[in-house]
mmCIF file of C-alpha atoms (C1' of nucleotides) in Angstrom:
data_model
loop_
_atom_site.group_PDB
_atom_site.id
_atom_site.type_symbol
_atom_site.label_atom_id
_atom_site.label_comp_id
_atom_site.label_asym_id
_atom_site.label_seq_id
_atom_site.Cartn_x
_atom_site.Cartn_y
_atom_site.Cartn_z
ATOM 1 C CA UNK N 189 -15.960 8.533 -1.708
ATOM 2 C CA UNK N 190 -18.067 6.527 0.745
ATOM 3 C CA UNK N 191 -16.526 3.343 -0.515
ATOM 4 C CA UNK N 192 -13.884 2.340 1.988
ATOM 5 C CA UNK N 193 -14.742 0.658 5.229
ATOM 6 C CA UNK N 194 -14.669 3.472 7.739
ATOM 7 C CA UNK N 195 -12.207 1.714 10.003
ATOM 8 C CA UNK N 196 -9.463 2.926 7.745
ATOM 9 C CA UNK N 197 -8.437 6.521 8.207
ATOM 10 C CA UNK N 198 -4.843 5.428 7.824
ATOM 11 C CA UNK N 199 -4.983 6.577 4.256
ATOM 12 C CA UNK N 200 -5.489 10.160 5.328
ATOM 13 C CA UNK N 201 -2.166 10.100 7.065
ATOM 14 C CA UNK N 202 -0.657 8.096 4.280
ATOM 15 C CA UNK N 203 -1.766 10.554 1.664
ATOM 16 C CA UNK N 204 0.372 13.135 3.355
ATOM 17 C CA UNK N 205 3.405 10.998 3.945
ATOM 18 C CA UNK N 206 3.501 9.385 0.564
ATOM 19 C CA UNK N 207 5.265 10.744 -2.435
ATOM 20 C CA UNK N 208 8.770 9.440 -2.180
ATOM 21 C CA UNK N 209 10.126 12.804 -1.012
ATOM 22 C CA UNK N 210 7.665 13.999 1.570
ATOM 23 C CA UNK N 211 9.094 12.098 4.508
ATOM 24 C CA UNK N 212 12.581 13.317 3.696
ATOM 25 C CA UNK N 213 11.353 16.873 3.471
ATOM 26 C CA UNK N 214 9.403 16.628 6.698
ATOM 27 C CA UNK N 215 12.165 15.025 8.718
ATOM 28 C CA UNK N 216 14.612 17.604 7.429
ATOM 29 C CA UNK N 217 12.362 20.496 8.353
ATOM 30 C CA UNK N 218 11.615 18.948 11.727
ATOM 31 C CA UNK N 219 15.264 18.524 12.510
ATOM 32 C CA UNK N 220 16.700 21.636 10.943
ATOM 33 C CA UNK N 221 13.915 24.153 11.273
ATOM 34 C CA UNK N 222 13.217 26.783 8.640
ATOM 35 C CA UNK N 223 14.863 26.203 5.282
ATOM 36 C CA UNK N 224 14.714 27.853 1.916
ATOM 37 C CA UNK N 225 13.887 26.157 -1.340
ATOM 38 C CA UNK N 226 17.462 25.849 -2.527
ATOM 39 C CA UNK N 227 18.588 24.348 0.761
ATOM 40 C CA UNK N 228 15.908 21.710 0.563
ATOM 41 C CA UNK N 229 16.910 20.952 -2.973
ATOM 42 C CA UNK N 230 20.558 20.689 -2.077
ATOM 43 C CA UNK N 231 19.712 18.278 0.731
ATOM 44 C CA UNK N 232 17.852 15.946 -1.601
ATOM 45 C CA UNK N 233 20.125 15.006 -4.424
ATOM 46 C CA UNK N 234 18.132 13.614 -7.284
ATOM 47 C CA UNK N 235 14.923 15.527 -6.790
ATOM 48 C CA UNK N 236 13.792 17.789 -9.587
ATOM 49 C CA UNK N 237 12.533 21.306 -9.005
ATOM 50 C CA UNK N 238 9.161 20.297 -10.279
ATOM 51 C CA UNK N 239 8.875 17.458 -7.801
ATOM 52 C CA UNK N 240 10.116 19.501 -4.876
ATOM 53 C CA UNK N 241 7.704 22.292 -5.701
ATOM 54 C CA UNK N 242 4.842 19.855 -6.031
ATOM 55 C CA UNK N 243 5.551 18.118 -2.754
ATOM 56 C CA UNK N 244 5.905 21.412 -0.935
ATOM 57 C CA UNK N 245 2.656 22.744 -2.367
ATOM 58 C CA UNK N 246 0.825 19.627 -1.289
ATOM 59 C CA UNK N 247 2.211 19.789 2.221
ATOM 60 C CA UNK N 248 1.324 23.464 2.392
ATOM 61 C CA UNK N 249 -2.175 22.706 1.188
ATOM 62 C CA UNK N 250 -2.596 20.312 4.100
ATOM 63 C CA UNK N 251 -1.340 22.857 6.639
ATOM 64 C CA UNK N 252 1.709 20.737 7.407
ATOM 65 C CA UNK N 253 4.259 23.314 6.324
ATOM 66 C CA UNK N 254 4.278 27.063 5.937
ATOM 67 C CA UNK N 255 5.632 29.036 3.003
ATOM 68 C CA UNK N 256 6.947 32.549 3.363
ATOM 69 C CA UNK N 257 7.917 34.556 0.291
ATOM 70 C CA UNK N 258 10.342 37.476 0.529
ATOM 71 C CA UNK N 259 9.786 39.961 -2.264
ATOM 72 C CA UNK N 260 13.391 40.069 -3.424
ATOM 73 C CA UNK N 261 15.372 39.411 -6.525
ATOM 74 C CA UNK N 262 16.611 36.767 -6.763
ATOM 75 C CA UNK N 263 13.641 35.351 -4.921
ATOM 76 C CA UNK N 264 13.780 33.961 -1.415
ATOM 77 C CA UNK N 265 11.199 31.552 -0.089
ATOM 78 C CA UNK N 266 11.314 29.899 3.284
ATOM 79 C CA UNK N 267 9.615 26.734 4.423
ATOM 80 C CA UNK N 268 8.950 25.504 7.928
ATOM 81 C CA UNK N 269 6.750 23.059 9.810
ATOM 82 C CA UNK N 270 3.515 24.421 11.188
ATOM 83 C CA UNK N 271 2.468 23.787 14.750
ATOM 84 C CA UNK N 272 -0.044 21.351 13.347
ATOM 85 C CA UNK N 273 2.542 19.682 11.142
ATOM 86 C CA UNK N 274 4.603 18.889 14.187
ATOM 87 C CA UNK N 275 1.861 16.536 15.321
ATOM 88 C CA UNK N 276 3.181 14.191 12.661
ATOM 89 C CA UNK N 277 6.531 13.945 14.389
ATOM 90 C CA UNK N 278 5.789 10.834 16.493
ATOM 91 C CA UNK N 279 4.547 8.971 13.436
ATOM 92 C CA UNK N 280 7.528 9.963 11.345
ATOM 93 C CA UNK N 281 9.877 8.896 14.103
ATOM 94 C CA UNK N 282 8.078 5.618 14.629
ATOM 95 C CA UNK N 283 8.344 4.941 10.934
ATOM 96 C CA UNK N 284 11.965 5.946 10.896
ATOM 97 C CA UNK N 285 12.699 3.557 13.709
ATOM 98 C CA UNK N 286 10.703 0.736 12.207
ATOM 99 C CA UNK N 287 12.331 1.358 8.849
ATOM 100 C CA UNK N 288 15.761 1.067 10.406
ATOM 101 C CA UNK N 289 14.905 -2.226 12.062
ATOM 102 C CA UNK N 290 13.312 -3.427 8.841
ATOM 103 C CA UNK N 291 16.482 -2.778 6.887
ATOM 104 C CA UNK N 292 18.326 -5.010 9.330
ATOM 105 C CA UNK N 293 15.596 -7.619 9.121
ATOM 106 C CA UNK N 294 15.927 -7.722 5.358
ATOM 107 C CA UNK N 295 19.694 -8.029 5.544
ATOM 108 C CA UNK N 296 19.450 -10.958 7.911
ATOM 109 C CA UNK N 297 17.045 -12.632 5.529
ATOM 110 C CA UNK N 298 19.419 -12.158 2.615
ATOM 111 C CA UNK N 299 22.222 -13.739 4.540
ATOM 112 C CA UNK N 300 20.004 -16.717 5.345
ATOM 113 C CA UNK N 301 19.072 -17.104 1.690
ATOM 114 C CA UNK N 302 22.709 -16.923 0.660
ATOM 115 C CA UNK N 303 23.965 -19.515 3.113
ATOM 116 C CA UNK N 304 21.194 -21.963 2.261
ATOM 117 C CA UNK N 305 21.900 -21.894 -1.483
ATOM 118 C CA UNK P 501 20.862 3.024 -3.906
ATOM 119 C CA UNK P 502 23.232 4.987 -1.698
ATOM 120 C CA UNK P 503 21.592 8.208 -2.779
ATOM 121 C CA UNK P 504 19.293 9.267 0.033
ATOM 122 C CA UNK P 505 20.571 10.966 3.136
ATOM 123 C CA UNK P 506 20.749 8.131 5.605
ATOM 124 C CA UNK P 507 18.692 9.931 8.209
ATOM 125 C CA UNK P 508 15.634 8.818 6.314
ATOM 126 C CA UNK P 509 14.667 5.213 6.752
ATOM 127 C CA UNK P 510 11.053 6.321 6.859
ATOM 128 C CA UNK P 511 10.707 5.234 3.274
ATOM 129 C CA UNK P 512 11.327 1.635 4.181
ATOM 130 C CA UNK P 513 8.253 1.654 6.327
ATOM 131 C CA UNK P 514 6.385 3.709 3.784
ATOM 132 C CA UNK P 515 7.167 1.341 0.972
ATOM 133 C CA UNK P 516 5.270 -1.311 2.823
ATOM 134 C CA UNK P 517 2.291 0.786 3.752
ATOM 135 C CA UNK P 518 1.796 2.405 0.399
ATOM 136 C CA UNK P 519 -0.335 1.053 -2.363
ATOM 137 C CA UNK P 520 -3.862 2.233 -1.753
ATOM 138 C CA UNK P 521 -4.962 -1.124 -0.402
ATOM 139 C CA UNK P 522 -2.180 -2.251 1.873
ATOM 140 C CA UNK P 523 -3.251 -0.366 4.974
ATOM 141 C CA UNK P 524 -6.788 -1.664 4.616
ATOM 142 C CA UNK P 525 -5.555 -5.202 4.200
ATOM 143 C CA UNK P 526 -3.215 -4.936 7.154
ATOM 144 C CA UNK P 527 -5.721 -3.393 9.506
ATOM 145 C CA UNK P 528 -8.271 -5.984 8.521
ATOM 146 C CA UNK P 529 -5.885 -8.857 9.151
ATOM 147 C CA UNK P 530 -4.720 -7.309 12.410
ATOM 148 C CA UNK P 531 -8.248 -6.955 13.663
ATOM 149 C CA UNK P 532 -9.827 -10.078 12.279
ATOM 150 C CA UNK P 533 -6.974 -12.551 12.236
ATOM 151 C CA UNK P 534 -6.556 -15.165 9.527
ATOM 152 C CA UNK P 535 -8.641 -14.633 6.411
ATOM 153 C CA UNK P 536 -8.882 -16.287 3.063
ATOM 154 C CA UNK P 537 -8.533 -14.585 -0.265
ATOM 155 C CA UNK P 538 -12.231 -14.349 -0.998
ATOM 156 C CA UNK P 539 -12.972 -12.847 2.404
ATOM 157 C CA UNK P 540 -10.386 -10.169 1.872
ATOM 158 C CA UNK P 541 -11.833 -9.423 -1.509
ATOM 159 C CA UNK P 542 -15.351 -9.221 -0.173
ATOM 160 C CA UNK P 543 -14.192 -6.812 2.520
ATOM 161 C CA UNK P 544 -12.698 -4.433 -0.015
ATOM 162 C CA UNK P 545 -15.322 -3.569 -2.540
ATOM 163 C CA UNK P 546 -13.714 -2.146 -5.619
ATOM 164 C CA UNK P 547 -10.446 -3.991 -5.544
ATOM 165 C CA UNK P 548 -9.630 -6.248 -8.461
ATOM 166 C CA UNK P 549 -8.190 -9.723 -8.024
ATOM 167 C CA UNK P 550 -5.032 -8.664 -9.712
ATOM 168 C CA UNK P 551 -4.500 -5.784 -7.326
ATOM 169 C CA UNK P 552 -5.330 -7.825 -4.265
ATOM 170 C CA UNK P 553 -3.004 -10.564 -5.385
ATOM 171 C CA UNK P 554 -0.257 -8.077 -6.065
ATOM 172 C CA UNK P 555 -0.566 -6.356 -2.731
ATOM 173 C CA UNK P 556 -0.632 -9.660 -0.887
ATOM 174 C CA UNK P 557 2.439 -10.901 -2.719
ATOM 175 C CA UNK P 558 4.321 -7.743 -1.876
ATOM 176 C CA UNK P 559 3.402 -7.973 1.775
ATOM 177 C CA UNK P 560 4.377 -11.621 1.806
ATOM 178 C CA UNK P 561 7.683 -10.775 0.166
ATOM 179 C CA UNK P 562 8.420 -8.408 3.034
ATOM 180 C CA UNK P 563 7.520 -10.986 5.684
ATOM 181 C CA UNK P 564 4.582 -8.934 6.861
ATOM 182 C CA UNK P 565 1.954 -11.540 6.103
ATOM 183 C CA UNK P 566 1.944 -15.276 5.692
ATOM 184 C CA UNK P 567 0.265 -17.272 2.948
ATOM 185 C CA UNK P 568 -0.921 -20.832 3.471
ATOM 186 C CA UNK P 569 -2.239 -22.859 0.566
ATOM 187 C CA UNK P 570 -4.522 -25.834 1.137
ATOM 188 C CA UNK P 571 -4.323 -28.361 -1.686
ATOM 189 C CA UNK P 572 -8.032 -28.542 -2.321
ATOM 190 C CA UNK P 573 -10.435 -27.945 -5.100
ATOM 191 C CA UNK P 574 -11.739 -25.317 -5.229
ATOM 192 C CA UNK P 575 -8.565 -23.791 -3.831
ATOM 193 C CA UNK P 576 -8.279 -22.388 -0.346
ATOM 194 C CA UNK P 577 -5.606 -19.903 0.609
ATOM 195 C CA UNK P 578 -5.317 -18.238 3.965
ATOM 196 C CA UNK P 579 -3.540 -15.057 4.864
ATOM 197 C CA UNK P 580 -2.458 -13.809 8.270
ATOM 198 C CA UNK P 581 -0.085 -11.349 9.869
ATOM 199 C CA UNK P 582 3.318 -12.674 10.815
ATOM 200 C CA UNK P 583 4.789 -12.049 14.214
ATOM 201 C CA UNK P 584 7.073 -9.581 12.516
ATOM 202 C CA UNK P 585 4.200 -7.932 10.696
ATOM 203 C CA UNK P 586 2.530 -7.194 13.992
ATOM 204 C CA UNK P 587 5.379 -4.847 14.800
ATOM 205 C CA UNK P 588 3.729 -2.478 12.360
ATOM 206 C CA UNK P 589 0.625 -2.282 14.483
ATOM 207 C CA UNK P 590 1.612 0.761 16.556
ATOM 208 C CA UNK P 591 2.465 2.688 13.420
ATOM 209 C CA UNK P 592 -0.761 1.747 11.726
ATOM 210 C CA UNK P 593 -2.727 2.747 14.771
ATOM 211 C CA UNK P 594 -0.851 6.011 15.160
ATOM 212 C CA UNK P 595 -1.613 6.793 11.543
ATOM 213 C CA UNK P 596 -5.204 5.774 11.950
ATOM 214 C CA UNK P 597 -5.567 8.097 14.919
ATOM 215 C CA UNK P 598 -3.765 10.963 13.258
ATOM 216 C CA UNK P 599 -5.817 10.444 10.124
ATOM 217 C CA UNK P 600 -9.014 10.687 12.104
ATOM 218 C CA UNK P 601 -7.925 13.924 13.749
ATOM 219 C CA UNK P 602 -6.771 15.229 10.399
ATOM 220 C CA UNK P 603 -10.163 14.650 8.856
ATOM 221 C CA UNK P 604 -11.665 16.826 11.581
ATOM 222 C CA UNK P 605 -8.977 19.424 11.095
ATOM 223 C CA UNK P 606 -9.811 19.648 7.424
ATOM 224 C CA UNK P 607 -13.511 19.940 8.126
ATOM 225 C CA UNK P 608 -12.929 22.812 10.504
ATOM 226 C CA UNK P 609 -10.873 24.549 7.864
ATOM 227 C CA UNK P 610 -13.619 24.176 5.302
ATOM 228 C CA UNK P 611 -16.155 25.697 7.651
ATOM 229 C CA UNK P 612 -13.827 28.635 8.237
ATOM 230 C CA UNK P 613 -13.388 29.150 4.517
ATOM 231 C CA UNK P 614 -17.139 28.979 3.974
ATOM 232 C CA UNK P 615 -18.088 31.479 6.656
ATOM 233 C CA UNK P 616 -15.467 33.996 5.564
ATOM 234 C CA UNK P 617 -16.611 34.007 1.944
ATOM 235 C "C1'" DT Z 1274 -23.393 -33.286 -19.145
ATOM 236 C "C1'" DG Z 1275 -23.141 -28.697 -17.724
ATOM 237 C "C1'" DC Z 1276 -22.834 -25.367 -13.907
ATOM 238 C "C1'" DT Z 1277 -20.742 -23.445 -9.754
ATOM 239 C "C1'" DA Z 1278 -16.975 -22.151 -6.773
ATOM 240 C "C1'" DT Z 1279 -11.936 -20.428 -5.555
ATOM 241 C "C1'" DA Z 1280 -7.678 -18.362 -6.324
ATOM 242 C "C1'" DG Z 1281 -5.526 -17.146 -9.195
ATOM 243 C "C1'" DT Z 1282 -2.835 -15.775 -14.360
ATOM 244 C "C1'" DA Z 1283 -2.616 -13.251 -18.926
ATOM 245 C "C1'" DT Z 1284 -3.414 -9.504 -21.715
ATOM 246 C "C1'" DA Z 1285 -4.619 -4.966 -23.030
ATOM 247 C "C1'" DC Z 1286 -5.467 -0.494 -21.796
ATOM 248 C "C1'" DA Z 1287 -6.075 3.993 -19.092
ATOM 249 C "C1'" DA Z 1288 -4.595 7.123 -15.726
ATOM 250 C "C1'" DA Z 1289 -1.526 9.009 -12.514
ATOM 251 C "C1'" DA Z 1290 3.051 9.987 -10.894
ATOM 252 C "C1'" DA Z 1291 7.662 11.014 -11.803
ATOM 253 C "C1'" DG Z 1292 11.593 12.610 -14.648
ATOM 254 C "C1'" DA Z 1293 14.180 15.419 -18.171
ATOM 255 C "C1'" DT Z 1294 14.721 19.582 -20.179
ATOM 256 C "C1'" DA Z 1295 14.137 24.226 -21.395
ATOM 257 C "C1'" DC Z 1296 12.415 28.633 -20.104
ATOM 258 C "C1'" DT Z 1297 11.330 32.963 -17.093
ATOM 259 C "C1'" DA Z 1298 12.012 37.514 -14.152
ATOM 260 C "C1'" DA Z 1299 15.039 41.061 -12.574
ATOM 261 C "C1'" DG Z 1300 18.851 42.787 -9.713
ATOM 262 C "C1'" DG Z 1301 23.954 42.603 -9.009
ATOM 263 C "C1'" DA Z 1302 28.797 41.552 -10.530
ATOM 264 C "C1'" DG Z 1303 32.318 42.003 -13.850
ATOM 265 C "C1'" DC T 39 26.187 44.059 -22.245
ATOM 266 C "C1'" DT T 40 26.360 39.529 -20.557
ATOM 267 C "C1'" DC T 41 26.213 36.195 -17.077
ATOM 268 C "C1'" DC T 42 24.829 34.555 -12.556
ATOM 269 C "C1'" DT T 43 21.399 33.790 -9.082
ATOM 270 C "C1'" DT T 44 16.664 31.852 -7.096
ATOM 271 C "C1'" DA T 45 12.318 29.862 -7.242
ATOM 272 C "C1'" DG T 46 9.830 28.636 -9.817
ATOM 273 C "C1'" DT T 47 6.596 27.203 -14.911
ATOM 274 C "C1'" DA T 48 5.717 24.730 -19.113
ATOM 275 C "C1'" DT T 49 6.096 20.904 -21.964
ATOM 276 C "C1'" DC T 50 7.115 16.322 -23.170
ATOM 277 C "C1'" DT T 51 8.362 11.543 -22.282
ATOM 278 C "C1'" DT T 52 8.801 7.553 -19.358
ATOM 279 C "C1'" DT T 53 7.530 4.732 -15.571
ATOM 280 C "C1'" DT T 54 4.512 3.129 -12.333
ATOM 281 C "C1'" DT T 55 -0.229 2.015 -10.865
ATOM 282 C "C1'" DG T 56 -4.517 0.618 -11.466
ATOM 283 C "C1'" DT T 57 -8.652 -1.246 -14.156
ATOM 284 C "C1'" DA T 58 -11.226 -4.367 -17.177
ATOM 285 C "C1'" DT T 59 -11.806 -8.539 -19.100
ATOM 286 C "C1'" DA T 60 -11.194 -13.121 -20.294
ATOM 287 C "C1'" DC T 61 -9.203 -17.473 -19.115
ATOM 288 C "C1'" DT T 62 -7.622 -21.649 -16.151
ATOM 289 C "C1'" DA T 63 -8.074 -26.177 -13.131
ATOM 290 C "C1'" DT T 64 -10.977 -29.505 -10.900
ATOM 291 C "C1'" DA T 65 -14.241 -31.369 -7.362
ATOM 292 C "C1'" DG T 66 -19.047 -31.537 -6.247
ATOM 293 C "C1'" DC T 67 -23.845 -30.943 -7.389
ATOM 294 C "C1'" DA T 68 -28.178 -31.438 -10.164
#
DNA sequence: TGCTATAGTATACAAAAAGATACTAAGGAG
DNA sequence: CTCCTTAGTATCTTTTTGTATACTATAGCA
């Protein structure tokens, strides 16, 4: 474990944000508040139950989200950001913003490539 | 491609930061300036040439870093952040900071778990 | 002549992540 | 009695990542 140069704790944040679906989940929960499993699933077309479950468990494990089970049939489970999880908000928004600009940047580049060929 | 809810451009930033080595490479280049291949490799014990090459190519592809080849033998290739790449700096630093706090957060949790068992 | 150095490529393989699909429990509706 | 619902598991296959290893060109040095 003591292998990386210690100037890089970025990975600790990355570990939480990575996984193709985690950012979508987190932004959704940040913006919409508490949501149940099926709502999350509906909001992310293409995700499988297995993946969604896995991502949620990992986020829960890290104290980023909270999971509340209602003992009902059919089951009801609600997810929400924890107080601590909200501390990720600035990063997520910075990335969102950068990502948006980056999409534009890429498009400009493509246009340049096209017109020079 | 038009599958994700468009409120999530976070992935575009994530795609660039992910890959186990990219953050380390980027922080190193941000802090130390221009570096050649062998210096990067030396700074990241454990990475294979193939991986380093791959990561560098991907970052170059996205305009984040620049690659300059000197026609010498033995070869000399230098890498540096582009102007554009530097726009990632605030995100990287935010993640670095959050990551550091998160490590502490986890440690506190472990102590709690220990003392309650 | 043979060895070293740099920045790679090529190939094979192992491990991890993601995806597809089928299955479950148990109450309510018809 | 059967089907629907929700929030999952379990199992298998595919894809993506990462690792290990060997190989390359060519100038300079001994």
